[in-house]
Amino acid sequence: QVQLQESGPGRVKPWETLSLTCSVSGDSLRSDVYYWSWIRLSPGKGLEWIGYMSYTRGTNNNFNPALKSRVAISLDTARNQFSLRLNSVTAADTAVYYCARDNFGSLDVWGRGTSVTVSS
Amino acid sequence: DAVMTQFPLSLPVTLGQPASISCRSSQSLVHSDGNTYLNWFQLRPGQSPRRLIYKISRRDYGVPDRFSGSGSGTTFTLRISRVEAEDVGIYYCMQGRHWPYTFGQGTKLEI
């Protein structure tokens, strides 16, 4: 059974960098089938897809243009984890952040989510 | 971006009665490979979002058959034939045809 689990600080100060990690069990990031995605849920904007990265598939990464200038996603295949970095955060980045497996334009397995508040 | 519009945003229902949620896309979701990348998700408090339906009408393993999806092109519907108490939550449509992927605003189903 594939499981994803997010981890990271629950609070980040304005203009600092948010860093989250997603640990994957039951599947390998080296899969040539899937992308690995980040999504967030905020009161103001609802669900918002942040971006994805793939180890082997073509077009190895893609990001939401609204966030592209501030986002980085990386894979650690040795630990079977992937990470999100979002810099220069503001209150608008306060949200529940989810990681998910992307299977051909669909997110078939999700983590439980981790709540992040941007506040000084 | 492909804008996804759901309605209603709030759906009071009676146990045992049917329920229906509509989702409309600003762009066609039909891919050149012949598939239409429209998904439905359920979000219940304290739980991971759960995919119920993909490619318009394909039910995920373990999803009760009271859930069904239909539609084509830009207009789609999620139906629950007989609502049960465990169905309370927020339902989202999502398109995976165009980048960035986009979601509907969510429909809150409550008994």
XYZ file of C-alpha atoms in Angstrom:
231
model
C 0.000 0.000 0.000
C 1.430 3.343 -1.037
C 1.586 5.962 1.713
C 2.821 9.538 1.754
C 3.598 11.574 4.868
C 4.393 15.265 5.004
C 6.645 16.815 7.648
C 7.952 20.265 8.402
C 7.605 23.274 10.692
C 4.113 24.414 11.491
C 5.096 28.075 11.532
C 7.291 30.165 9.256
C 8.109 33.845 9.576
C 7.212 36.265 6.788
C 9.792 36.544 4.004
C 11.545 33.363 5.142
C 11.632 30.027 3.309
C 9.102 27.265 3.879
C 10.620 23.770 3.645
C 8.566 20.580 3.698
C 9.402 16.938 3.109
C 7.243 14.085 1.870
C 8.263 10.549 2.813
C 7.037 7.842 0.457
C 6.527 4.189 1.358
C 5.233 1.383 -0.806
C 6.543 2.905 -4.040
C 9.808 4.242 -5.393
C 10.538 7.786 -6.480
C 12.577 6.175 -9.265
C 9.332 5.015 -10.855
C 9.128 5.825 -14.540
C 5.361 6.077 -14.292
C 4.610 8.803 -11.796
C 5.209 12.430 -11.022
C 5.426 13.584 -7.406
C 3.340 16.623 -6.593
C 2.699 19.282 -3.980
C -0.733 20.859 -3.496
C -2.056 23.266 -0.886
C -5.440 24.117 0.563
C -6.018 27.638 1.855
C -9.192 29.376 3.017
C -8.787 32.094 0.443
C -7.868 30.130 -2.657
C -9.114 26.594 -2.076
C -7.012 23.793 -3.531
C -4.027 24.939 -5.533
C -1.587 22.704 -7.375
C 1.986 23.862 -6.701
C 4.060 21.657 -8.965
C 5.554 18.253 -9.603
C 8.837 16.536 -10.267
C 9.676 13.221 -11.850
C 12.816 11.140 -11.620
C 12.627 9.641 -15.070
C 9.573 10.794 -16.997
C 9.875 13.391 -19.707
C 9.320 17.012 -18.702
C 10.866 16.284 -15.352
C 9.257 19.138 -13.523
C 6.468 21.638 -13.878
C 5.265 24.407 -11.617
C 2.222 26.580 -11.237
C 3.117 29.859 -12.994
C 1.620 31.782 -10.078
C 4.299 30.333 -7.775
C 7.072 29.358 -10.180
C 9.478 32.152 -9.244
C 9.442 31.092 -5.569
C 9.190 27.296 -5.742
C 11.679 24.448 -5.889
C 10.950 20.719 -5.688
C 13.692 18.158 -5.235
C 13.907 14.364 -4.996
C 16.066 12.350 -2.588
C 15.904 8.876 -4.074
C 18.214 7.413 -1.418
C 15.715 8.326 1.310
C 12.686 7.996 -0.976
C 11.607 11.511 -0.067
C 10.784 14.619 -2.027
C 10.830 18.170 -0.783
C 9.215 21.529 -1.341
C 10.873 24.875 -0.825
C 8.836 28.064 -1.097
C 10.733 31.275 -0.473
C 9.711 34.783 0.528
C 6.492 33.561 2.147
C 3.663 35.854 3.182
C 0.383 35.352 5.025
C -1.130 34.279 1.697
C 1.013 31.141 1.866
C -0.680 29.996 5.080
C -2.293 26.693 4.124
C -2.441 22.951 4.591
C 0.221 21.481 2.327
C -0.248 18.044 0.768
C 2.064 15.812 -1.175
C 0.580 13.414 -3.698
C 1.437 10.922 -6.393
C 0.522 12.109 -9.857
C -0.692 9.416 -12.194
C -1.335 10.807 -15.694
C -3.137 13.995 -14.820
C -4.665 12.627 -11.644
C -3.567 12.590 -8.034
C -4.236 9.057 -6.916
C -2.563 8.924 -3.484
C -2.300 11.822 -1.024
C -0.637 12.447 2.297
C -2.641 13.618 5.297
C -1.347 17.150 4.946
C 0.620 19.452 7.203
C -0.601 22.848 8.360
C 1.724 25.804 7.870
C 1.090 29.256 9.307
C 3.077 32.263 8.168
C 3.386 34.560 11.145
C 6.012 36.499 13.015
C -5.532 28.502 -16.711
C -8.544 26.237 -17.066
C -11.095 27.593 -14.598
C -13.212 24.936 -12.873
C -16.606 26.088 -11.618
C -18.593 23.910 -9.244
C -22.193 24.254 -8.110
C -23.747 24.219 -5.718
C -21.104 25.238 -3.191
C -23.276 23.990 -0.348
C -25.463 20.909 -0.624
C -27.796 19.978 2.228
C -28.996 16.406 1.762
C -31.195 13.847 3.449
C -29.848 10.418 4.298
C -30.879 7.876 1.690
C -31.638 10.531 -0.911
C -29.622 11.229 -4.069
C -27.206 14.129 -4.457
C -25.596 15.700 -7.489
C -22.670 18.105 -7.941
C -21.859 19.852 -11.203
C -18.494 20.984 -12.498
C -17.799 23.055 -15.564
C -14.434 23.774 -17.171
C -13.536 26.896 -19.135
C -11.598 24.699 -21.579
C -12.186 21.282 -23.070
C -10.561 18.545 -21.015
C -10.306 16.109 -23.919
C -6.724 15.059 -24.640
C -5.366 14.027 -28.020
C -4.900 10.535 -26.542
C -8.697 10.253 -26.374
C -8.947 10.530 -22.600
C -10.684 13.264 -20.651
C -8.766 14.135 -17.512
C -11.475 15.040 -15.041
C -11.272 13.812 -11.457
C -13.412 13.986 -8.332
C -12.005 14.061 -4.804
C -13.542 13.791 -1.348
C -12.068 15.630 1.623
C -13.222 14.620 5.077
C -11.998 16.288 8.294
C -8.713 14.845 9.540
C -8.274 12.608 6.512
C -6.242 12.640 3.340
C -8.066 13.807 0.236
C -9.395 10.720 -1.485
C -9.768 10.304 -5.204
C -13.184 8.905 -6.006
C -13.392 9.174 -9.781
C -10.877 9.682 -12.593
C -11.267 10.094 -16.358
C -14.850 11.290 -15.857
C -16.392 8.037 -14.702
C -13.804 5.480 -13.561
C -14.304 4.665 -9.920
C -11.276 4.061 -7.723
C -10.832 0.733 -6.027
C -12.860 0.607 -2.832
C -15.139 3.519 -3.722
C -18.766 2.516 -3.160
C -20.811 2.091 -6.322
C -23.290 4.702 -5.099
C -20.747 7.219 -6.441
C -20.772 7.781 -10.184
C -19.343 10.323 -12.591
C -20.562 11.454 -15.981
C -20.135 14.191 -18.548
C -17.987 15.156 -21.490
C -15.914 17.990 -22.885
C -16.449 20.794 -20.405
C -19.426 19.714 -18.302
C -19.328 17.009 -15.652
C -21.401 15.624 -12.799
C -20.753 13.611 -9.653
C -23.769 11.715 -8.368
C -24.390 9.901 -5.115
C -27.340 7.579 -5.527
C -28.194 7.315 -1.817
C -26.334 9.542 0.605
C -24.906 7.932 3.723
C -23.630 9.672 6.856
C -20.002 8.908 5.976
C -20.347 10.937 2.761
C -20.284 14.232 4.667
C -17.354 16.326 3.510
C -16.181 18.606 0.738
C -16.071 17.422 -2.866
C -13.740 18.869 -5.483
C -13.445 18.406 -9.192
C -9.997 18.730 -10.720
C -8.737 18.860 -14.284
C -5.463 17.199 -15.234
C -5.551 18.057 -18.953
C -3.913 21.485 -18.852
C -1.025 22.874 -16.826
C -1.398 24.092 -14.182
C -3.848 21.521 -12.872
C -6.822 23.345 -11.395
C -9.596 22.539 -8.933
C -13.166 23.612 -8.449
C -14.066 25.694 -5.392
C -15.411 22.683 -3.538
C -18.947 21.620 -2.632
C -19.739 21.093 1.035
C -22.124 18.192 1.461
C -23.935 18.160 4.793
C -26.756 16.143 6.243
